[in-house]
Amino acid sequence: MLQDGYLSVLEARDRDEFLGQVVRFAKRLGFDTVTATTIIDHFLGESELISVDNAPVGYRDTHEDMGQAQRDPVMQHCKRQSVPIIWNRDTYVGAGLADKWDEQARFGYHTGVAMALHLPEGRHFFLGVDRDQALPSNRSELTRMVADLQLFAVHAQEAAQRIMLPATRDSDAPSLTPREVESLRWTMDGKTAWEVGNILGISERTAVLHVNNAMHKLGCINKHQAVLKALRLGLIR
């Protein structure tokens, strides 16, 4: 039963077990390949992507060499919406990327379903399943298939957060005062020292002092680097 898959993925203990459960569930729904990606948005710089998949040998190089990821209609849909997308060749032709579909179709990526869960604290979870055969023409059957994937995605993202994003805060992390933490958190949100001071009810000079103290404790040369390091250490969220 599919319900077993929901529970089994929650019990995965490591990355390999997680991938095994994701692949097993996808195959039970009739899909050959699957990708599950945890995405973390950072205050500065590019987002961090942590993926597991069972992509065919050679597919990743071809996929990355296409140089059109920013225009991929499936990924663009998932970046903006939580509603699943059912895609096929028409999806790519409509976006002017028929050549991209042709290239990935060589590896069995003809059609599929993709979705994203947009979570708090700049985190997202993407799940995509693909196959080389047409999806069911029966509307009720297709609707049920998508609903099963949505429910599985909710369970899978819980396991992914636990396995692929283990807690990084430990006893070696610098000890920041509550004011230093708050000052960094508001800095992460783009607030100036003057704005941070108003929010916390302190002077601009004191707000600068708290950020500078946090920078020194974290061994960083500027406030932006301090924010990123504090995020990685789990000191702020």
PDB file of C-alpha atoms in Angstrom:
ATOM      1  CA  MET A   1       0.000   0.000   0.000  1.00  0.00           C
ATOM      2  CA  LEU A   2       1.130   3.532  -0.713  1.00  0.00           C
ATOM      3  CA  GLN A   3       0.534   4.462   2.922  1.00  0.00           C
ATOM      4  CA  ASP A   4       3.484   2.258   3.844  1.00  0.00           C
ATOM      5  CA  GLY A   5       5.670   4.543   1.726  1.00  0.00           C
ATOM      6  CA  TYR A   6       4.614   7.611   3.682  1.00  0.00           C
ATOM      7  CA  LEU A   7       5.677   6.025   6.944  1.00  0.00           C
ATOM      8  CA  SER A   8       8.802   4.339   5.600  1.00  0.00           C
ATOM      9  CA  VAL A   9      10.355   7.543   4.275  1.00  0.00           C
ATOM     10  CA  LEU A  10       9.914   9.137   7.700  1.00  0.00           C
ATOM     11  CA  GLU A  11      11.936   6.291   9.207  1.00  0.00           C
ATOM     12  CA  ALA A  12      14.893   6.677   6.822  1.00  0.00           C
ATOM     13  CA  ARG A  13      18.103   6.936   8.846  1.00  0.00           C
ATOM     14  CA  ASP A  14      20.526   8.311   6.285  1.00  0.00           C
ATOM     15  CA  ARG A  15      20.829   9.708   2.780  1.00  0.00           C
ATOM     16  CA  ASP A  16      20.984   6.295   1.070  1.00  0.00           C
ATOM     17  CA  GLU A  17      17.916   5.006   2.875  1.00  0.00           C
ATOM     18  CA  PHE A  18      16.078   8.227   2.084  1.00  0.00           C
ATOM     19  CA  LEU A  19      16.878   7.919  -1.624  1.00  0.00           C
ATOM     20  CA  GLY A  20      15.853   4.272  -1.577  1.00  0.00           C
ATOM     21  CA  GLN A  21      12.453   5.100  -0.089  1.00  0.00           C
ATOM     22  CA  VAL A  22      11.869   7.979  -2.523  1.00  0.00           C
ATOM     23  CA  VAL A  23      12.772   5.825  -5.530  1.00  0.00           C
ATOM     24  CA  ARG A  24      10.622   2.945  -4.272  1.00  0.00           C
ATOM     25  CA  PHE A  25       7.576   5.168  -3.886  1.00  0.00           C
ATOM     26  CA  ALA A  26       8.067   6.734  -7.316  1.00  0.00           C
ATOM     27  CA  LYS A  27       8.309   3.336  -8.975  1.00  0.00           C
ATOM     28  CA  ARG A  28       5.133   2.157  -7.252  1.00  0.00           C
ATOM     29  CA  LEU A  29       3.381   5.057  -8.958  1.00  0.00           C
ATOM     30  CA  GLY A  30       4.914   4.099 -12.299  1.00  0.00           C
ATOM     31  CA  PHE A  31       7.800   6.586 -12.538  1.00  0.00           C
ATOM     32  CA  ASP A  32      11.340   5.537 -13.419  1.00  0.00           C
ATOM     33  CA  THR A  33      13.319   8.505 -12.164  1.00  0.00           C
ATOM     34  CA  VAL A  34      12.934  10.876  -9.244  1.00  0.00           C
ATOM     35  CA  THR A  35      14.678  13.921  -7.803  1.00  0.00           C
ATOM     36  CA  ALA A  36      14.246  15.248  -4.265  1.00  0.00           C
ATOM     37  CA  THR A  37      15.954  18.541  -3.464  1.00  0.00           C
ATOM     38  CA  THR A  38      16.180  20.592  -0.302  1.00  0.00           C
ATOM     39  CA  ILE A  39      16.817  24.267  -1.056  1.00  0.00           C
ATOM     40  CA  ILE A  40      18.069  26.879   1.398  1.00  0.00           C
ATOM     41  CA  ASP A  41      17.875  30.555   0.509  1.00  0.00           C
ATOM     42  CA  HIS A  42      20.760  32.611   1.876  1.00  0.00           C
ATOM     43  CA  PHE A  43      20.726  36.291   2.675  1.00  0.00           C
ATOM     44  CA  LEU A  44      23.595  36.827   0.257  1.00  0.00           C
ATOM     45  CA  GLY A  45      24.789  34.694  -2.611  1.00  0.00           C
ATOM     46  CA  GLU A  46      23.201  31.761  -4.360  1.00  0.00           C
ATOM     47  CA  SER A  47      20.744  29.356  -2.779  1.00  0.00           C
ATOM     48  CA  GLU A  48      22.121  26.068  -1.472  1.00  0.00           C
ATOM     49  CA  LEU A  49      20.764  22.884  -3.095  1.00  0.00           C
ATOM     50  CA  ILE A  50      21.076  19.420  -1.577  1.00  0.00           C
ATOM     51  CA  SER A  51      19.709  16.714  -3.887  1.00  0.00           C
ATOM     52  CA  VAL A  52      19.266  12.984  -4.148  1.00  0.00           C
ATOM     53  CA  ASP A  53      18.176  11.286  -7.361  1.00  0.00           C
ATOM     54  CA  ASN A  54      18.488   8.160  -9.487  1.00  0.00           C
ATOM     55  CA  ALA A  55      19.258   9.986 -12.718  1.00  0.00           C
ATOM     56  CA  PRO A  56      20.725   7.856 -15.527  1.00  0.00           C
ATOM     57  CA  VAL A  57      24.462   7.933 -16.085  1.00  0.00           C
ATOM     58  CA  GLY A  58      25.399  10.913 -18.222  1.00  0.00           C
ATOM     59  CA  TYR A  59      22.190  12.830 -17.621  1.00  0.00           C
ATOM     60  CA  ARG A  60      23.583  15.325 -15.123  1.00  0.00           C
ATOM     61  CA  ASP A  61      26.388  16.469 -17.439  1.00  0.00           C
ATOM     62  CA  THR A  62      23.962  16.934 -20.304  1.00  0.00           C
ATOM     63  CA  HIS A  63      21.431  18.669 -18.096  1.00  0.00           C
ATOM     64  CA  GLU A  64      23.991  21.099 -16.662  1.00  0.00           C
ATOM     65  CA  ASP A  65      25.618  21.761 -20.030  1.00  0.00           C
ATOM     66  CA  MET A  66      22.334  22.922 -21.506  1.00  0.00           C
ATOM     67  CA  GLY A  67      22.863  26.274 -19.760  1.00  0.00           C
ATOM     68  CA  GLN A  68      19.149  26.972 -19.665  1.00  0.00           C
ATOM     69  CA  ALA A  69      18.224  25.998 -16.109  1.00  0.00           C
ATOM     70  CA  GLN A  70      17.081  29.520 -15.343  1.00  0.00           C
ATOM     71  CA  ARG A  71      14.547  29.227 -18.172  1.00  0.00           C
ATOM     72  CA  ASP A  72      13.355  25.697 -17.456  1.00  0.00           C
ATOM     73  CA  PRO A  73       9.539  26.027 -17.355  1.00  0.00           C
ATOM     74  CA  VAL A  74       9.132  23.255 -14.778  1.00  0.00           C
ATOM     75  CA  MET A  75      11.646  24.742 -12.358  1.00  0.00           C
ATOM     76  CA  GLN A  76      10.333  28.258 -12.883  1.00  0.00           C
ATOM     77  CA  HIS A  77       6.816  27.078 -12.076  1.00  0.00           C
ATOM     78  CA  CYS A  78       7.989  25.352  -8.908  1.00  0.00           C
ATOM     79  CA  LYS A  79       9.953  28.404  -7.776  1.00  0.00           C
ATOM     80  CA  ARG A  80       6.827  30.535  -7.856  1.00  0.00           C
ATOM     81  CA  GLN A  81       3.996  28.164  -6.965  1.00  0.00           C
ATOM     82  CA  SER A  82       3.098  25.307  -4.644  1.00  0.00           C
ATOM     83  CA  VAL A  83       0.613  23.837  -7.103  1.00  0.00           C
ATOM     84  CA  PRO A  84       2.063  20.728  -8.848  1.00  0.00           C
ATOM     85  CA  ILE A  85       2.847  20.934 -12.546  1.00  0.00           C
ATOM     86  CA  ILE A  86       2.184  18.074 -14.951  1.00  0.00           C
ATOM     87  CA  TRP A  87       4.622  18.513 -17.804  1.00  0.00           C
ATOM     88  CA  ASN A  88       5.406  16.992 -21.186  1.00  0.00           C
ATOM     89  CA  ARG A  89       6.951  18.066 -24.495  1.00  0.00           C
ATOM     90  CA  ASP A  90       4.290  20.749 -25.002  1.00  0.00           C
ATOM     91  CA  THR A  91       5.465  22.444 -21.799  1.00  0.00           C
ATOM     92  CA  TYR A  92       8.949  22.941 -23.244  1.00  0.00           C
ATOM     93  CA  VAL A  93       7.811  23.762 -26.747  1.00  0.00           C
ATOM     94  CA  GLY A  94       5.585  26.489 -25.313  1.00  0.00           C
ATOM     95  CA  ALA A  95       8.603  27.972 -23.549  1.00  0.00           C
ATOM     96  CA  GLY A  96      10.720  27.851 -26.703  1.00  0.00           C
ATOM     97  CA  LEU A  97      12.881  25.041 -25.285  1.00  0.00           C
ATOM     98  CA  ALA A  98      12.023  22.106 -27.511  1.00  0.00           C
ATOM     99  CA  ASP A  99      15.741  21.334 -27.852  1.00  0.00           C
ATOM    100  CA  LYS A 100      16.043  20.964 -24.080  1.00  0.00           C
ATOM    101  CA  TRP A 101      13.187  18.464 -24.019  1.00  0.00           C
ATOM    102  CA  ASP A 102      14.735  16.530 -26.917  1.00  0.00           C
ATOM    103  CA  GLU A 103      18.025  16.355 -25.053  1.00  0.00           C
ATOM    104  CA  GLN A 104      16.570  15.119 -21.775  1.00  0.00           C
ATOM    105  CA  ALA A 105      14.159  12.751 -23.552  1.00  0.00           C
ATOM    106  CA  ARG A 106      17.204  10.713 -24.620  1.00  0.00           C
ATOM    107  CA  PHE A 107      17.538   9.724 -20.966  1.00  0.00           C
ATOM    108  CA  GLY A 108      13.877   8.862 -20.443  1.00  0.00           C
ATOM    109  CA  TYR A 109      12.620  12.266 -19.295  1.00  0.00           C
ATOM    110  CA  HIS A 110       9.525  12.508 -21.494  1.00  0.00           C
ATOM    111  CA  THR A 111       6.862  13.569 -19.021  1.00  0.00           C
ATOM    112  CA  GLY A 112       6.330  13.848 -15.302  1.00  0.00           C
ATOM    113  CA  VAL A 113       4.991  15.650 -12.252  1.00  0.00           C
ATOM    114  CA  ALA A 114       6.896  18.195 -10.182  1.00  0.00           C
ATOM    115  CA  MET A 115       6.045  20.220  -7.108  1.00  0.00           C
ATOM    116  CA  ALA A 116       7.626  22.378  -4.444  1.00  0.00           C
ATOM    117  CA  LEU A 117       6.849  22.949  -0.785  1.00  0.00           C
ATOM    118  CA  HIS A 118       7.771  26.457   0.317  1.00  0.00           C
ATOM    119  CA  LEU A 119       8.647  26.369   4.001  1.00  0.00           C
ATOM    120  CA  PRO A 120       9.476  29.002   6.647  1.00  0.00           C
ATOM    121  CA  GLU A 121      12.972  30.423   7.087  1.00  0.00           C
ATOM    122  CA  GLY A 122      13.815  30.416   3.385  1.00  0.00           C
ATOM    123  CA  ARG A 123      13.668  26.659   2.938  1.00  0.00           C
ATOM    124  CA  HIS A 124      12.011  24.770   0.106  1.00  0.00           C
ATOM    125  CA  PHE A 125      11.561  21.143  -0.891  1.00  0.00           C
ATOM    126  CA  PHE A 126      11.301  20.039  -4.533  1.00  0.00           C
ATOM    127  CA  LEU A 127      10.052  16.645  -5.650  1.00  0.00           C
ATOM    128  CA  GLY A 128       9.966  15.617  -9.294  1.00  0.00           C
ATOM    129  CA  VAL A 129       9.101  12.234 -10.834  1.00  0.00           C
ATOM    130  CA  ASP A 130       9.598  11.404 -14.502  1.00  0.00           C
ATOM    131  CA  ARG A 131       9.071   8.623 -17.044  1.00  0.00           C
ATOM    132  CA  ASP A 132       9.211   7.832 -20.738  1.00  0.00           C
ATOM    133  CA  GLN A 133       5.553   6.821 -21.102  1.00  0.00           C
ATOM    134  CA  ALA A 134       2.494   9.070 -21.278  1.00  0.00           C
ATOM    135  CA  LEU A 135       0.638   9.759 -18.050  1.00  0.00           C
ATOM    136  CA  PRO A 136      -2.828   8.231 -17.492  1.00  0.00           C
ATOM    137  CA  SER A 137      -5.512   9.716 -19.736  1.00  0.00           C
ATOM    138  CA  ASN A 138      -8.168   9.059 -17.103  1.00  0.00           C
ATOM    139  CA  ARG A 139      -8.586  12.323 -15.226  1.00  0.00           C
ATOM    140  CA  SER A 140      -9.536  10.714 -11.921  1.00  0.00           C
ATOM    141  CA  GLU A 141      -6.528   8.384 -12.039  1.00  0.00           C
ATOM    142  CA  LEU A 142      -4.172  11.268 -12.793  1.00  0.00           C
ATOM    143  CA  THR A 143      -5.661  13.402 -10.034  1.00  0.00           C
ATOM    144  CA  ARG A 144      -5.181  10.595  -7.528  1.00  0.00           C
ATOM    145  CA  MET A 145      -1.593  10.091  -8.670  1.00  0.00           C
ATOM    146  CA  VAL A 146      -0.775  13.766  -8.103  1.00  0.00           C
ATOM    147  CA  ALA A 147      -2.527  13.743  -4.715  1.00  0.00           C
ATOM    148  CA  ASP A 148      -0.469  10.708  -3.639  1.00  0.00           C
ATOM    149  CA  LEU A 149       2.726  12.520  -4.644  1.00  0.00           C
ATOM    150  CA  GLN A 150       1.710  15.641  -2.744  1.00  0.00           C
ATOM    151  CA  LEU A 151       1.109  13.676   0.423  1.00  0.00           C
ATOM    152  CA  PHE A 152       4.372  11.805  -0.010  1.00  0.00           C
ATOM    153  CA  ALA A 153       6.228  15.107  -0.527  1.00  0.00           C
ATOM    154  CA  VAL A 154       5.014  16.343   2.863  1.00  0.00           C
ATOM    155  CA  HIS A 155       6.450  13.268   4.570  1.00  0.00           C
ATOM    156  CA  ALA A 156       9.624  13.245   2.481  1.00  0.00           C
ATOM    157  CA  GLN A 157      10.486  16.852   3.267  1.00  0.00           C
ATOM    158  CA  GLU A 158      10.318  16.075   6.989  1.00  0.00           C
ATOM    159  CA  ALA A 159      12.861  13.297   6.529  1.00  0.00           C
ATOM    160  CA  ALA A 160      15.005  15.440   4.216  1.00  0.00           C
ATOM    161  CA  GLN A 161      15.198  18.245   6.770  1.00  0.00           C
ATOM    162  CA  ARG A 162      16.350  15.782   9.428  1.00  0.00           C
ATOM    163  CA  ILE A 163      18.818  13.839   7.289  1.00  0.00           C
ATOM    164  CA  MET A 164      20.263  16.414   4.903  1.00  0.00           C
ATOM    165  CA  LEU A 165      20.179  19.420   7.209  1.00  0.00           C
ATOM    166  CA  PRO A 166      21.381  18.132  10.568  1.00  0.00           C
ATOM    167  CA  ALA A 167      21.633  20.629  13.405  1.00  0.00           C
ATOM    168  CA  THR A 168      24.959  22.441  13.132  1.00  0.00           C
ATOM    169  CA  ARG A 169      24.975  24.303  16.402  1.00  0.00           C
ATOM    170  CA  ASP A 170      27.337  22.744  18.932  1.00  0.00           C
ATOM    171  CA  SER A 171      29.426  23.536  21.982  1.00  0.00           C
ATOM    172  CA  ASP A 172      32.166  25.077  19.821  1.00  0.00           C
ATOM    173  CA  ALA A 173      29.834  27.729  18.418  1.00  0.00           C
ATOM    174  CA  PRO A 174      30.562  31.256  19.706  1.00  0.00           C
ATOM    175  CA  SER A 175      28.294  32.454  22.488  1.00  0.00           C
ATOM    176  CA  LEU A 176      26.424  35.571  21.363  1.00  0.00           C
ATOM    177  CA  THR A 177      24.377  37.733  23.676  1.00  0.00           C
ATOM    178  CA  PRO A 178      20.625  38.025  23.013  1.00  0.00           C
ATOM    179  CA  ARG A 179      21.153  41.592  21.741  1.00  0.00           C
ATOM    180  CA  GLU A 180      23.918  40.467  19.376  1.00  0.00           C
ATOM    181  CA  VAL A 181      21.681  37.710  18.020  1.00  0.00           C
ATOM    182  CA  GLU A 182      18.763  40.101  17.542  1.00  0.00           C
ATOM    183  CA  SER A 183      20.976  42.675  15.851  1.00  0.00           C
ATOM    184  CA  LEU A 184      22.279  40.048  13.412  1.00  0.00           C
ATOM    185  CA  ARG A 185      18.794  38.747  12.740  1.00  0.00           C
ATOM    186  CA  TRP A 186      17.489  42.199  11.804  1.00  0.00           C
ATOM    187  CA  THR A 187      20.630  42.809   9.756  1.00  0.00           C
ATOM    188  CA  MET A 188      19.810  39.616   7.868  1.00  0.00           C
ATOM    189  CA  ASP A 189      16.432  41.164   7.045  1.00  0.00           C
ATOM    190  CA  GLY A 190      18.188  44.123   5.450  1.00  0.00           C
ATOM    191  CA  LYS A 191      17.765  46.618   8.259  1.00  0.00           C
ATOM    192  CA  THR A 192      20.281  49.425   8.745  1.00  0.00           C
ATOM    193  CA  ALA A 193      21.906  50.074  12.103  1.00  0.00           C
ATOM    194  CA  TRP A 194      19.536  53.018  12.593  1.00  0.00           C
ATOM    195  CA  GLU A 195      16.529  50.791  11.900  1.00  0.00           C
ATOM    196  CA  VAL A 196      17.863  48.024  14.164  1.00  0.00           C
ATOM    197  CA  GLY A 197      18.289  50.583  16.933  1.00  0.00           C
ATOM    198  CA  ASN A 198      14.687  51.771  16.565  1.00  0.00           C
ATOM    199  CA  ILE A 199      13.359  48.211  16.565  1.00  0.00           C
ATOM    200  CA  LEU A 200      15.325  47.190  19.652  1.00  0.00           C
ATOM    201  CA  GLY A 201      14.919  50.510  21.460  1.00  0.00           C
ATOM    202  CA  ILE A 202      18.630  51.272  21.511  1.00  0.00           C
ATOM    203  CA  SER A 203      20.820  53.877  19.876  1.00  0.00           C
ATOM    204  CA  GLU A 204      22.255  53.445  16.393  1.00  0.00           C
ATOM    205  CA  ARG A 205      25.740  53.431  17.910  1.00  0.00           C
ATOM    206  CA  THR A 206      24.803  50.602  20.291  1.00  0.00           C
ATOM    207  CA  ALA A 207      23.280  48.617  17.435  1.00  0.00           C
ATOM    208  CA  VAL A 208      26.543  48.955  15.489  1.00  0.00           C
ATOM    209  CA  LEU A 209      28.449  47.844  18.602  1.00  0.00           C
ATOM    210  CA  HIS A 210      26.340  44.684  18.933  1.00  0.00           C
ATOM    211  CA  VAL A 211      26.882  43.765  15.277  1.00  0.00           C
ATOM    212  CA  ASN A 212      30.613  44.458  15.527  1.00  0.00           C
ATOM    213  CA  ASN A 213      30.886  42.322  18.660  1.00  0.00           C
ATOM    214  CA  ALA A 214      29.091  39.491  16.893  1.00  0.00           C
ATOM    215  CA  MET A 215      31.447  39.852  13.909  1.00  0.00           C
ATOM    216  CA  HIS A 216      34.509  39.551  16.123  1.00  0.00           C
ATOM    217  CA  LYS A 217      33.149  36.548  18.022  1.00  0.00           C
ATOM    218  CA  LEU A 218      32.351  34.801  14.753  1.00  0.00           C
ATOM    219  CA  GLY A 219      35.723  35.676  13.236  1.00  0.00           C
ATOM    220  CA  CYS A 220      34.190  37.575  10.321  1.00  0.00           C
ATOM    221  CA  ILE A 221      35.342  40.695   8.525  1.00  0.00           C
ATOM    222  CA  ASN A 222      31.940  42.208   7.768  1.00  0.00           C
ATOM    223  CA  LYS A 223      28.335  41.962   8.892  1.00  0.00           C
ATOM    224  CA  HIS A 224      27.173  40.055   5.823  1.00  0.00           C
ATOM    225  CA  GLN A 225      29.731  37.319   6.396  1.00  0.00           C
ATOM    226  CA  ALA A 226      28.702  37.254  10.060  1.00  0.00           C
ATOM    227  CA  VAL A 227      25.056  36.737   9.106  1.00  0.00           C
ATOM    228  CA  LEU A 228      25.930  33.806   6.829  1.00  0.00           C
ATOM    229  CA  LYS A 229      28.117  32.149   9.454  1.00  0.00           C
ATOM    230  CA  ALA A 230      25.470  32.635  12.149  1.00  0.00           C
ATOM    231  CA  LEU A 231      22.942  30.971   9.832  1.00  0.00           C
ATOM    232  CA  ARG A 232      25.231  28.007   9.208  1.00  0.00           C
ATOM    233  CA  LEU A 233      25.844  27.598  12.948  1.00  0.00           C
ATOM    234  CA  GLY A 234      22.143  27.783  13.726  1.00  0.00           C
ATOM    235  CA  LEU A 235      22.574  30.892  15.877  1.00  0.00           C
ATOM    236  CA  ILE A 236      19.915  32.729  13.888  1.00  0.00           C
ATOM    237  CA  ARG A 237      17.111  31.561  11.637  1.00  0.00           C
TER     238      ARG A 237
END
